[in-house]
Short mmCIF file of C-alpha atoms in Angstrom, two decimals:
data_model
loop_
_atom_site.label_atom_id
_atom_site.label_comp_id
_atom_site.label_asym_id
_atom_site.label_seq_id
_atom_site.Cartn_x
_atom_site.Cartn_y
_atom_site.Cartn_z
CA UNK U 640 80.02 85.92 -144.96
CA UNK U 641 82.96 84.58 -143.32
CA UNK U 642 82.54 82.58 -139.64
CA UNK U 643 84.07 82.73 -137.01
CA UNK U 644 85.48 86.13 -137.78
CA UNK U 645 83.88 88.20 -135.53
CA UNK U 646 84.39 92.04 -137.47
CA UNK U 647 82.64 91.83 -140.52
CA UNK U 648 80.50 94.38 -141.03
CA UNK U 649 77.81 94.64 -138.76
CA UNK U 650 75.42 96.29 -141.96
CA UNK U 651 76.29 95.47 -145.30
CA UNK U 652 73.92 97.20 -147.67
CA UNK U 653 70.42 96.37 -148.35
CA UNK U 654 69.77 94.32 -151.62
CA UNK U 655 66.27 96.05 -153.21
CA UNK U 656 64.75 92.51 -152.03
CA UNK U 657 65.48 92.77 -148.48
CA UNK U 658 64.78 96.44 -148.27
CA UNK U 659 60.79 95.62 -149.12
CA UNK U 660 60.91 92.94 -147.08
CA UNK U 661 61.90 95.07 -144.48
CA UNK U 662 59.27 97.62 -144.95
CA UNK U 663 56.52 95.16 -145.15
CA UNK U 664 57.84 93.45 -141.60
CA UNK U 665 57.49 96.95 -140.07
CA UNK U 666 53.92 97.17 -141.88
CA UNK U 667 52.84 94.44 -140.49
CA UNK U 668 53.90 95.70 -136.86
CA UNK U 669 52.62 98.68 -137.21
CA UNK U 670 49.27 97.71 -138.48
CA UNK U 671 49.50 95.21 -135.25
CA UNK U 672 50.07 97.64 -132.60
CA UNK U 673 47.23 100.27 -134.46
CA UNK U 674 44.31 97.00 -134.59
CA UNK U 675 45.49 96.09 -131.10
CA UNK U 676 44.96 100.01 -129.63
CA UNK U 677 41.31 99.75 -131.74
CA UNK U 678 40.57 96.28 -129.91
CA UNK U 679 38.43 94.93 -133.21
CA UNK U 680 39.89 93.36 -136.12
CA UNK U 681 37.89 95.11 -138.67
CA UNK U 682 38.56 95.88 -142.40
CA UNK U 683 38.14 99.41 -141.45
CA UNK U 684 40.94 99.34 -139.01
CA UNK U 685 43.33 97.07 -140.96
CA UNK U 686 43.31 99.57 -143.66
CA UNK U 687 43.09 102.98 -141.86
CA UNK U 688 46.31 101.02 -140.34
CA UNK U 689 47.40 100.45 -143.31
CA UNK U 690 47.50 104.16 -144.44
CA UNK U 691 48.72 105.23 -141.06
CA UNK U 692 52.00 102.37 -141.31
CA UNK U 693 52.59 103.71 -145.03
CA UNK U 694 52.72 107.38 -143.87
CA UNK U 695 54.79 106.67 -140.77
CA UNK U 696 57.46 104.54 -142.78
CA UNK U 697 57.12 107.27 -145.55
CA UNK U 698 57.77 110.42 -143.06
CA UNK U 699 60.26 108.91 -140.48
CA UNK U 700 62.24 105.95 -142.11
CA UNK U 701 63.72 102.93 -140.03
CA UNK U 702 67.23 102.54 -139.95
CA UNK U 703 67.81 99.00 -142.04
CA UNK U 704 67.63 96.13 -139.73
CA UNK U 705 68.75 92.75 -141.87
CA UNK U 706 66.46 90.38 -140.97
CA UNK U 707 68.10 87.54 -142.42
CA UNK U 708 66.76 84.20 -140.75
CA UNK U 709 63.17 82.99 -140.61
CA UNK U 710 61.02 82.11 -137.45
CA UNK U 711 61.62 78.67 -135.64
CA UNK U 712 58.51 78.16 -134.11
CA UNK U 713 60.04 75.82 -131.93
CA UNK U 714 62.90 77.45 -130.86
CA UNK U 715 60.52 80.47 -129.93
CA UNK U 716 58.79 78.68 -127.84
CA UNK U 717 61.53 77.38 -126.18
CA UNK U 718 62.56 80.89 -125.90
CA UNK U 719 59.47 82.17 -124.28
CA UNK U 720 59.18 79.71 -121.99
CA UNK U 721 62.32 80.08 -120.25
CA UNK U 722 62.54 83.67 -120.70
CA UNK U 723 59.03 83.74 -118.75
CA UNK U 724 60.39 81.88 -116.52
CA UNK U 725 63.73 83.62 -115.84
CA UNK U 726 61.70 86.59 -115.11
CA UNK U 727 59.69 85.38 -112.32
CA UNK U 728 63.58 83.90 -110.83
CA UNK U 729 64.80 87.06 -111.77
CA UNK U 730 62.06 88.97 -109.66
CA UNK U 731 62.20 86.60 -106.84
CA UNK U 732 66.29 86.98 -106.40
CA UNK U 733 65.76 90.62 -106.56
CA UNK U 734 63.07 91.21 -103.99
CA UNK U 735 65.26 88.69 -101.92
CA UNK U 736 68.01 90.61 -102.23
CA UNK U 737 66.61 93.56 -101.40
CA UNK U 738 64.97 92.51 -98.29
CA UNK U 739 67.28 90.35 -96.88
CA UNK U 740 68.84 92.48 -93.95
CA UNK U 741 72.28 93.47 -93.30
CA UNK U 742 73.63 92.38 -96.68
CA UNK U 743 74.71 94.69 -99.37
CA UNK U 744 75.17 92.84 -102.97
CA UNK U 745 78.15 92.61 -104.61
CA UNK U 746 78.64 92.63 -108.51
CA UNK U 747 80.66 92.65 -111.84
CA UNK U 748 81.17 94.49 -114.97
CA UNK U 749 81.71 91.95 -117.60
CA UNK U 750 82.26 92.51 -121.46
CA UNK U 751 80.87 89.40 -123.92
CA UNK U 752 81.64 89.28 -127.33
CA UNK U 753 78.91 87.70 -129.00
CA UNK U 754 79.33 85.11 -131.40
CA UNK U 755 76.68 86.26 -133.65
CA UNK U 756 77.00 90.00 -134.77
CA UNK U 757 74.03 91.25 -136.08
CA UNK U 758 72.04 94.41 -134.99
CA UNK U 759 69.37 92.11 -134.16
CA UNK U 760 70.89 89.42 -132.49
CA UNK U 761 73.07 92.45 -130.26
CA UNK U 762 69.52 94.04 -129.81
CA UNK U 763 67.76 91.20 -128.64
CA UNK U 764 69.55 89.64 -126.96
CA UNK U 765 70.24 92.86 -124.53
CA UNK U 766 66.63 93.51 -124.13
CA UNK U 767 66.24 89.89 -122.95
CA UNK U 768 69.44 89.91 -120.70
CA UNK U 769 67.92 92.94 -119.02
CA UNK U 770 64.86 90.90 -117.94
CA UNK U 771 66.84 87.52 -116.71
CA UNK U 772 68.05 86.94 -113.52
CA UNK U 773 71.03 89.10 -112.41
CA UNK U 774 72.09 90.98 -115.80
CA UNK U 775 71.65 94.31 -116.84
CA UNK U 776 72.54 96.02 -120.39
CA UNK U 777 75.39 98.92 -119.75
CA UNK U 778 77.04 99.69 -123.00
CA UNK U 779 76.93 97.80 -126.36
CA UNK U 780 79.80 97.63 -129.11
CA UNK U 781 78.39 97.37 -132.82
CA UNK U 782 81.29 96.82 -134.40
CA UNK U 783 82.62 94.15 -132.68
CA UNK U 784 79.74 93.20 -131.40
CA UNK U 785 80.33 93.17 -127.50
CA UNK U 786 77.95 93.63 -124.70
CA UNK U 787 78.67 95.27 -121.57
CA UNK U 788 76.92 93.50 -118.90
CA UNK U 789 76.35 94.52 -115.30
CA UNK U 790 75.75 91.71 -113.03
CA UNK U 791 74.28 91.66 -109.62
CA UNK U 792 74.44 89.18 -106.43
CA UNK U 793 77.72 87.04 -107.81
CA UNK U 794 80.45 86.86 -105.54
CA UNK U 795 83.20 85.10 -106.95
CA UNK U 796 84.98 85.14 -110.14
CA UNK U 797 83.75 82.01 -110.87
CA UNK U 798 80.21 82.79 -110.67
CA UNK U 799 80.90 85.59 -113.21
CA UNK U 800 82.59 82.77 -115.33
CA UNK U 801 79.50 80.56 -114.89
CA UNK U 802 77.28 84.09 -115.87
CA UNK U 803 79.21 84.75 -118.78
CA UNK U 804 78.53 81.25 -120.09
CA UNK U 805 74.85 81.53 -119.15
CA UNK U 806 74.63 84.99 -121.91
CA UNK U 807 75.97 82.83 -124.49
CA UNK U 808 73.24 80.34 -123.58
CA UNK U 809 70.74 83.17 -123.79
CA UNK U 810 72.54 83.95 -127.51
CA UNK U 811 71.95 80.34 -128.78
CA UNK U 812 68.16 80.35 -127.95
CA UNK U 813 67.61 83.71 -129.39
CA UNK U 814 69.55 82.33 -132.48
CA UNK U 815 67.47 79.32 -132.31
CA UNK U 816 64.45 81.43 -132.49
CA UNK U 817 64.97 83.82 -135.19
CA UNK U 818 68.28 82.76 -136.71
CA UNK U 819 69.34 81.92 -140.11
CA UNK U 820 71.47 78.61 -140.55
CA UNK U 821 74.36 79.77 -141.19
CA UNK U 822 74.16 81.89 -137.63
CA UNK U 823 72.82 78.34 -136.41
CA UNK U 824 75.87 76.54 -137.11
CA UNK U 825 78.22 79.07 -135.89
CA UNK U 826 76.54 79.49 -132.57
CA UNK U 827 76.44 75.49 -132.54
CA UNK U 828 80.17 75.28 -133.69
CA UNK U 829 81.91 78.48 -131.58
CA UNK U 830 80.98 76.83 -128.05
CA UNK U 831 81.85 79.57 -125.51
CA UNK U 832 84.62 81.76 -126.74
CA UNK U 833 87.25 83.00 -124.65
CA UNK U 834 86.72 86.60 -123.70
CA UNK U 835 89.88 87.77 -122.40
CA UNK U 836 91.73 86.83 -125.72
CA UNK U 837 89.43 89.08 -127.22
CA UNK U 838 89.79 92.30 -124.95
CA UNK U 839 92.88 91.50 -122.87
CA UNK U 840 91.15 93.28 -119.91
CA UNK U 841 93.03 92.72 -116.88
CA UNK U 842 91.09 92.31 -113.76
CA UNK U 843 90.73 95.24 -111.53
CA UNK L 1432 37.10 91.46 -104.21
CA UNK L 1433 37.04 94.92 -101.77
CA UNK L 1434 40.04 93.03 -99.27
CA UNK L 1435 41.66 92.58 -102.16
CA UNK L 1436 41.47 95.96 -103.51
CA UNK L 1437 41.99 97.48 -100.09
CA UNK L 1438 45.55 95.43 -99.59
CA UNK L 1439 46.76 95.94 -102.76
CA UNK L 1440 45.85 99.29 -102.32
CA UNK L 1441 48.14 99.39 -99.35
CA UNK L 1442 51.17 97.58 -100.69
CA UNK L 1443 51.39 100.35 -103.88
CA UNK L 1444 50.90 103.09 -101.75
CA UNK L 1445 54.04 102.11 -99.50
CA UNK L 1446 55.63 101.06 -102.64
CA UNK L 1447 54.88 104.68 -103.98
CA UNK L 1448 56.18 106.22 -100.81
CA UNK L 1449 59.15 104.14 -100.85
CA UNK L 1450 60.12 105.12 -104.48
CA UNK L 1451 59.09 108.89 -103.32
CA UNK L 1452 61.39 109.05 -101.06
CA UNK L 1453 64.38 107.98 -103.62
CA UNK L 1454 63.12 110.15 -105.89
CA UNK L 1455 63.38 113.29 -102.91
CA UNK L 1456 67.22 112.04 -101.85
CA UNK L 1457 68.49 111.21 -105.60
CA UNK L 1458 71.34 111.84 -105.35
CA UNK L 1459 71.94 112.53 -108.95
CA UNK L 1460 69.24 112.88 -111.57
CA UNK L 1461 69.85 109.72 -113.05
CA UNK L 1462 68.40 107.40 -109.44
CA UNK L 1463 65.53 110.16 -109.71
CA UNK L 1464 64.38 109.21 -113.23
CA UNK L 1465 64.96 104.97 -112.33
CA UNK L 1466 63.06 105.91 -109.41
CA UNK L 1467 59.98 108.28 -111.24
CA UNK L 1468 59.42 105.39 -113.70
CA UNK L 1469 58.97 102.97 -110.98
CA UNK L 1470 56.48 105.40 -109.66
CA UNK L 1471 54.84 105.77 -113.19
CA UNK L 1472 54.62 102.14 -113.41
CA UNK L 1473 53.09 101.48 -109.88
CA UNK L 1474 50.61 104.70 -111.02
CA UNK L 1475 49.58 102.59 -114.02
CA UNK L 1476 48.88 99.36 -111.45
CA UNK L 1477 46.75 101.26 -109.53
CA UNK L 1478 44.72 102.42 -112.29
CA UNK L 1479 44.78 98.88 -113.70
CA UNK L 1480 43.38 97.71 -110.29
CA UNK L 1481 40.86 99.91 -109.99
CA UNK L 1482 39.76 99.30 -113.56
CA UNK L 1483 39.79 95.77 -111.90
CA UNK L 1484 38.06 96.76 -109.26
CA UNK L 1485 35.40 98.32 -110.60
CA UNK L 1486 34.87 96.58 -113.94
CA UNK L 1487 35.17 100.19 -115.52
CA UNK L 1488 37.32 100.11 -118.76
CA UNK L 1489 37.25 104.14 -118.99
CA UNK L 1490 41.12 104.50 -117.92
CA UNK L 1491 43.13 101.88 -119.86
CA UNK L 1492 43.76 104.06 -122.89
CA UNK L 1493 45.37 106.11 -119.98
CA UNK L 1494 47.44 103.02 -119.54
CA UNK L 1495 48.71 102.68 -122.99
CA UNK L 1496 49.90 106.32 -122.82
CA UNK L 1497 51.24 106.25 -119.75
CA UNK L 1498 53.50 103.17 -120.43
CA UNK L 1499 54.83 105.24 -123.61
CA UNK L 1500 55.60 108.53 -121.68
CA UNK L 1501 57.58 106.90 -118.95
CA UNK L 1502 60.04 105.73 -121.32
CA UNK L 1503 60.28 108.65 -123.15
CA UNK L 1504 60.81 110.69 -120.15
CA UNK L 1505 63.63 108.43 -118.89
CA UNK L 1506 64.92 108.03 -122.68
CA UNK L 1507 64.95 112.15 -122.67
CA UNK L 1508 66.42 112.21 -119.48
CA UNK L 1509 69.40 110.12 -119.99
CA UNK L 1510 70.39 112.03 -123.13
CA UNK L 1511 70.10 115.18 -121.41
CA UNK L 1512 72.15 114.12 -118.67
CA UNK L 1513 74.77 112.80 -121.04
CA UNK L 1514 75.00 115.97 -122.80
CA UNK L 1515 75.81 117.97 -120.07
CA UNK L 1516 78.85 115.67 -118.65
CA UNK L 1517 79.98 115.89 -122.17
CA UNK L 1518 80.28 119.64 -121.75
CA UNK Z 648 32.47 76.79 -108.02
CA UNK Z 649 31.44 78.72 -111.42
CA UNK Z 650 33.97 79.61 -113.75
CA UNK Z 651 33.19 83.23 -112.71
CA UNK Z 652 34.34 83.08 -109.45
CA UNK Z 653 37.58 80.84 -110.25
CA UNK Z 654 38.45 83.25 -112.73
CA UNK Z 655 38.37 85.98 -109.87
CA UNK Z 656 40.49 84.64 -107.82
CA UNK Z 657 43.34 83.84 -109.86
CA UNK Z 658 42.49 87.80 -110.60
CA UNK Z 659 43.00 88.57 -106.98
CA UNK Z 660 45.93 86.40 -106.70
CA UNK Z 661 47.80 88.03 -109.70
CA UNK Z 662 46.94 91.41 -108.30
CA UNK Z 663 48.45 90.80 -105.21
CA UNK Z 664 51.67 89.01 -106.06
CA UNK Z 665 51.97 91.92 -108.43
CA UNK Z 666 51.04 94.71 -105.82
CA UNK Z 667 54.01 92.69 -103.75
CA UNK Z 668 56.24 92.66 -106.45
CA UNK Z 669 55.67 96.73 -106.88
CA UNK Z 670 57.12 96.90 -103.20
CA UNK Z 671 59.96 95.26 -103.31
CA UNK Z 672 61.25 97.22 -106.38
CA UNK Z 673 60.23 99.47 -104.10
CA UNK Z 674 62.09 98.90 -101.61
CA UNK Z 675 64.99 97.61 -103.20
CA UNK Z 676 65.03 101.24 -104.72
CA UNK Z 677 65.58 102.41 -101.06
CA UNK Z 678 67.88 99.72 -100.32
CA UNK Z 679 70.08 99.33 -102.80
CA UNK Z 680 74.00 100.99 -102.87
CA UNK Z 681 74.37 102.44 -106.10
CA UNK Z 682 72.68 103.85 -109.33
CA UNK Z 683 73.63 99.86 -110.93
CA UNK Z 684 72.08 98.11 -108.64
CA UNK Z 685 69.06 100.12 -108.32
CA UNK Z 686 68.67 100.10 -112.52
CA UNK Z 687 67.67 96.18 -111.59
CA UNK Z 688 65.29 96.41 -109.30
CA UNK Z 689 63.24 99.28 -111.60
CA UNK Z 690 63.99 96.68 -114.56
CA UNK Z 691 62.66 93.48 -113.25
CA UNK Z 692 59.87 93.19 -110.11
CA UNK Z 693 59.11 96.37 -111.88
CA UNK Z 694 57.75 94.81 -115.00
CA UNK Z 695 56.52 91.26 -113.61
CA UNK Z 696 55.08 93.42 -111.03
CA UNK Z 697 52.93 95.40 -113.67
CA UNK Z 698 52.61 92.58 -115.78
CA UNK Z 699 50.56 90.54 -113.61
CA UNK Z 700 48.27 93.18 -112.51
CA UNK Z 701 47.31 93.47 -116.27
CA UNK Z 702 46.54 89.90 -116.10
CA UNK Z 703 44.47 89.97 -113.23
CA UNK Z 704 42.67 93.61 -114.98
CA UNK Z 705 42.27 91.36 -117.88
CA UNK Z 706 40.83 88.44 -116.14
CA UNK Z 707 38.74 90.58 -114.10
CA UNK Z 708 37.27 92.31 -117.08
CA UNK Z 709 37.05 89.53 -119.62
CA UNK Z 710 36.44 91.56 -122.85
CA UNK Z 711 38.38 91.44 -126.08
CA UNK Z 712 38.52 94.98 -126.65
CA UNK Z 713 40.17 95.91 -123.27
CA UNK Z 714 42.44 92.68 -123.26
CA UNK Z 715 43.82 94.09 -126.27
CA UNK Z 716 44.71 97.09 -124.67
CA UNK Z 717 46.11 95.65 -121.99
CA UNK Z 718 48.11 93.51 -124.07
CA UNK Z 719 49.62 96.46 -126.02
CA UNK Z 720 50.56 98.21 -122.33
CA UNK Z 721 52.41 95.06 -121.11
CA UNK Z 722 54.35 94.55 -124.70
CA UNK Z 723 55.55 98.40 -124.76
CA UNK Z 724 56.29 97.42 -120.99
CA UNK Z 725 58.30 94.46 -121.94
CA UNK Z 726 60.06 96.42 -124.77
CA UNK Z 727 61.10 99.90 -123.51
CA UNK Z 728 62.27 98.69 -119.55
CA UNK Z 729 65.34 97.60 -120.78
CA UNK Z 730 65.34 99.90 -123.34
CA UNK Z 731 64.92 102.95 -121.16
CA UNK Z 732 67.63 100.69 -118.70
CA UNK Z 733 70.40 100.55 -121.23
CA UNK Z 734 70.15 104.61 -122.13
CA UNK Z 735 70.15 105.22 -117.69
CA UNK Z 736 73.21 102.86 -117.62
CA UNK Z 737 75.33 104.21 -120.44
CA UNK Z 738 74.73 108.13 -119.32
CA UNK Z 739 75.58 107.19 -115.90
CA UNK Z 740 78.00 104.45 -116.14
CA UNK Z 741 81.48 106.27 -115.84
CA UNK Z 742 80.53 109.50 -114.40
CA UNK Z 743 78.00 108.74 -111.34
CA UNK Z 744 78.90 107.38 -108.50
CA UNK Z 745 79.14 103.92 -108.78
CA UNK Z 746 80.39 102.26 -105.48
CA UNK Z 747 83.72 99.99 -106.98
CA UNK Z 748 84.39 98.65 -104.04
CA UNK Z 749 81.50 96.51 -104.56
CA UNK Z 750 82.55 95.47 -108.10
CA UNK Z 751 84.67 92.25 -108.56
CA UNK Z 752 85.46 93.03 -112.05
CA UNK Z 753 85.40 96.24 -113.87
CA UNK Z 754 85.78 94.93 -118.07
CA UNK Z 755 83.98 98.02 -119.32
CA UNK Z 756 86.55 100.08 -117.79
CA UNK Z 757 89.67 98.53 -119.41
CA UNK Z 758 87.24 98.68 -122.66
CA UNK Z 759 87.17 102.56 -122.19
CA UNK Z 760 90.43 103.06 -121.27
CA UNK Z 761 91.71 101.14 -124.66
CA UNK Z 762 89.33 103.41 -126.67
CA UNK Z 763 91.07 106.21 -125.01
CA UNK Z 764 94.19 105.19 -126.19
CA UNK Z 765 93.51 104.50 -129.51
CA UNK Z 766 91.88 108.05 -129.87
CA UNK Z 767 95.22 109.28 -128.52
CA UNK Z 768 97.48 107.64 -131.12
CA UNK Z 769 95.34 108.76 -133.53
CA UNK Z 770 95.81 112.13 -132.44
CA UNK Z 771 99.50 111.70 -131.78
#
């Protein structure tokens, strides 16, 4: 893996390892989401789950997600916590918005190249930027790894400056959650790249 | 607990009417299918209220299937708009 | 006070700041200029809306078995809103009408219009 080079490719191939390792993550998910529906942790369900999983994973295969970090506990708490709260802001500056009379709001397309460029980093990190205050996921680049951002209530270009910076903030704590180190120390060592020497978009 | 039923009751039935009337003046299809899974998901907090309500735990499988179909309707509806611009 | 009746109030009080939540994407839906704009307001009070009226269903009911169901609604809630968000925005984004004379910056555009121009060249 090479840092700071932001187009390698965003799915090498699976080693045999990480391909099981894959299979047993969505397992375990699975099996989750059937003992959850059944409300009773019972052997009965765990393993009718388990059947269930194997023959869903069997019939209609994931596409390969590399799941190369491990869990921070820490960091995910972190994460939840200000992602819970960034919801509620997020819900109260909408409803403002729209009830505040006479005032139509103003907003911005922005592209961010994240620094991180992994299908799971791109695809968590939209989710989440869909559900914090002012963002909204348009259009996402795998190969370089870009995200196409629609923001709502800024109204000047440096509040889509300060915006920008607050995604890559978002980034680090998703890295800091479910990163590996070496995605760790990139996000710790890139600081907050420059997007227009990446795209060269001129204003319009 | 019935005041409380009785105003929420209110509030999602404006709510509803609100997001009915989006969904009548569109314009395209894509505001109508933001609008019908608001509507979908102020459906499923009624039901969840009067679940609530009622201590009655009959309708939240409903829930669970609900939540699921209004994102495949709005997934399904996307690509089928996209298809035909593409045309 | 018993534990009961705490328990139902904070019940009543999510189900109310939810129910209030419900109409202001509500009305933001009205409100709002253009497809964009209205893609937040179905994405966020939308989901804390319905989020806290399962939490006051599952404080009111107070059984495992329907707490996990309601837990399973608001985690397919929290992960196919911007899901279902991202496929509205990219089959709508250059074609519908999207009022620009609101926008102060436009990046995906000058994205687009690059890809364009590579495909060209390639053709060429």
């Amino acid at each position: 893996m090479t840092p700071a080079e932001p187009v390698d490719p965003p799915n090498p191939p699976l080693s045999r390892s990480a391909r099981h390792r894959n299979q047993i993550i969505a397992m375990t998910g699975l099996v989750t989401v059937w003992v959850l529906l059944w409300g009773t942790l019972s052997w009965a369900n765990v393993i009718s789950g388990l059947v269930v999983a194997a023959i869903l994973i069997a019939v209609f295969p994931l596409p390969p997600v590399t799941f190369a970090g491990r869990i921070h506990p820490l960091g995910m708490l972190r994460f939840w916590r200000r992602f819970l709260s960034d919801l509620v802001v997020a819900s109260a500056q909408i409803a403002w918005l729209a009830l505040r009379p006479r005032h139509v709001p103003r907003s911005a397309i922005i592209a961010v190249p994240l620094r991180v460029n992994t299908d799971l980093n791109l695809t968590l990190t939209a989710e989440a930027l869909t559900l914090v205050p002012g963002s909204l996921i348009l259009e996402a680049d795998r190969t370089t790894g870009t995200l196409f951002v629609h923001v709502i209530g800024v109204n000047s270009r440096d509040e889509v400056e300060q915006f920008r910076r607050s995604v890559y903030d978002l980034e680090a704590r998703i890295i800091e959650a479910v990163g590996s180190a070496d995605e760790l120390r990139r996000v710790r060592t890139a600081g907050y790249p420059n997007p227009l020497a990446h795209l060269e978009g001129e204003p319009t | 607990m019935t005041t409380v039923a009785v105003t929420v009751t209110v509030l999602l039935a404006v709510a509803g009417g609100l997001t009915l009337s989006r969904i009548i003046r569109g314009p395209s299809i894509l505001d109508r299918a933001v609008a019908t899974d608001v509507l979908l998901a102020i459906i499923v907090a009624a039901i969840a209220t009067e679940a609530a309500y009622s201590r009655d735990a009959t309708a939240l499988p409903v829930l669970v299937v609900l939540a699921v179909l209004g994102f495949v309707g709005s997934v399904s509806i996307a690509r089928f708009a996209t298809r035909r611009k593409s045309e | 006070m018993t534990l009961d009746a705490v328990l139902d109030i904070v019940a009543a009080v999510c189900l109310i700041s939810g129910a209030l939540l419900s109409l202001a994407a509500g009305v933001a839906l009205v409100r709002f200029p253009d497809l964009l704009t209205r893609m937040h307001a179905a994405a966020k009070p939308q989901v804390l809306g319905l989020l806290l009226v399962l939490v006051g269903c599952a404080l009111r009911l107070r059984t495992g078995v329907d707490i996990t169901t309601l837990v399973l609604v608001g985690i397919f809630q929290l992960a196919t809103a911007p899901v279902a968000a991202h496929m509205i925005g990219r089959a709508g984004y250059p074609h519908e009408e999207i009022r620009t004379d609101l926008l102060l910056t436009d990046e995906l555009a000058a994205h687009l219009d690059r890809l364009a121009g590579e495909r060209d060249e390639v053709r060429a």
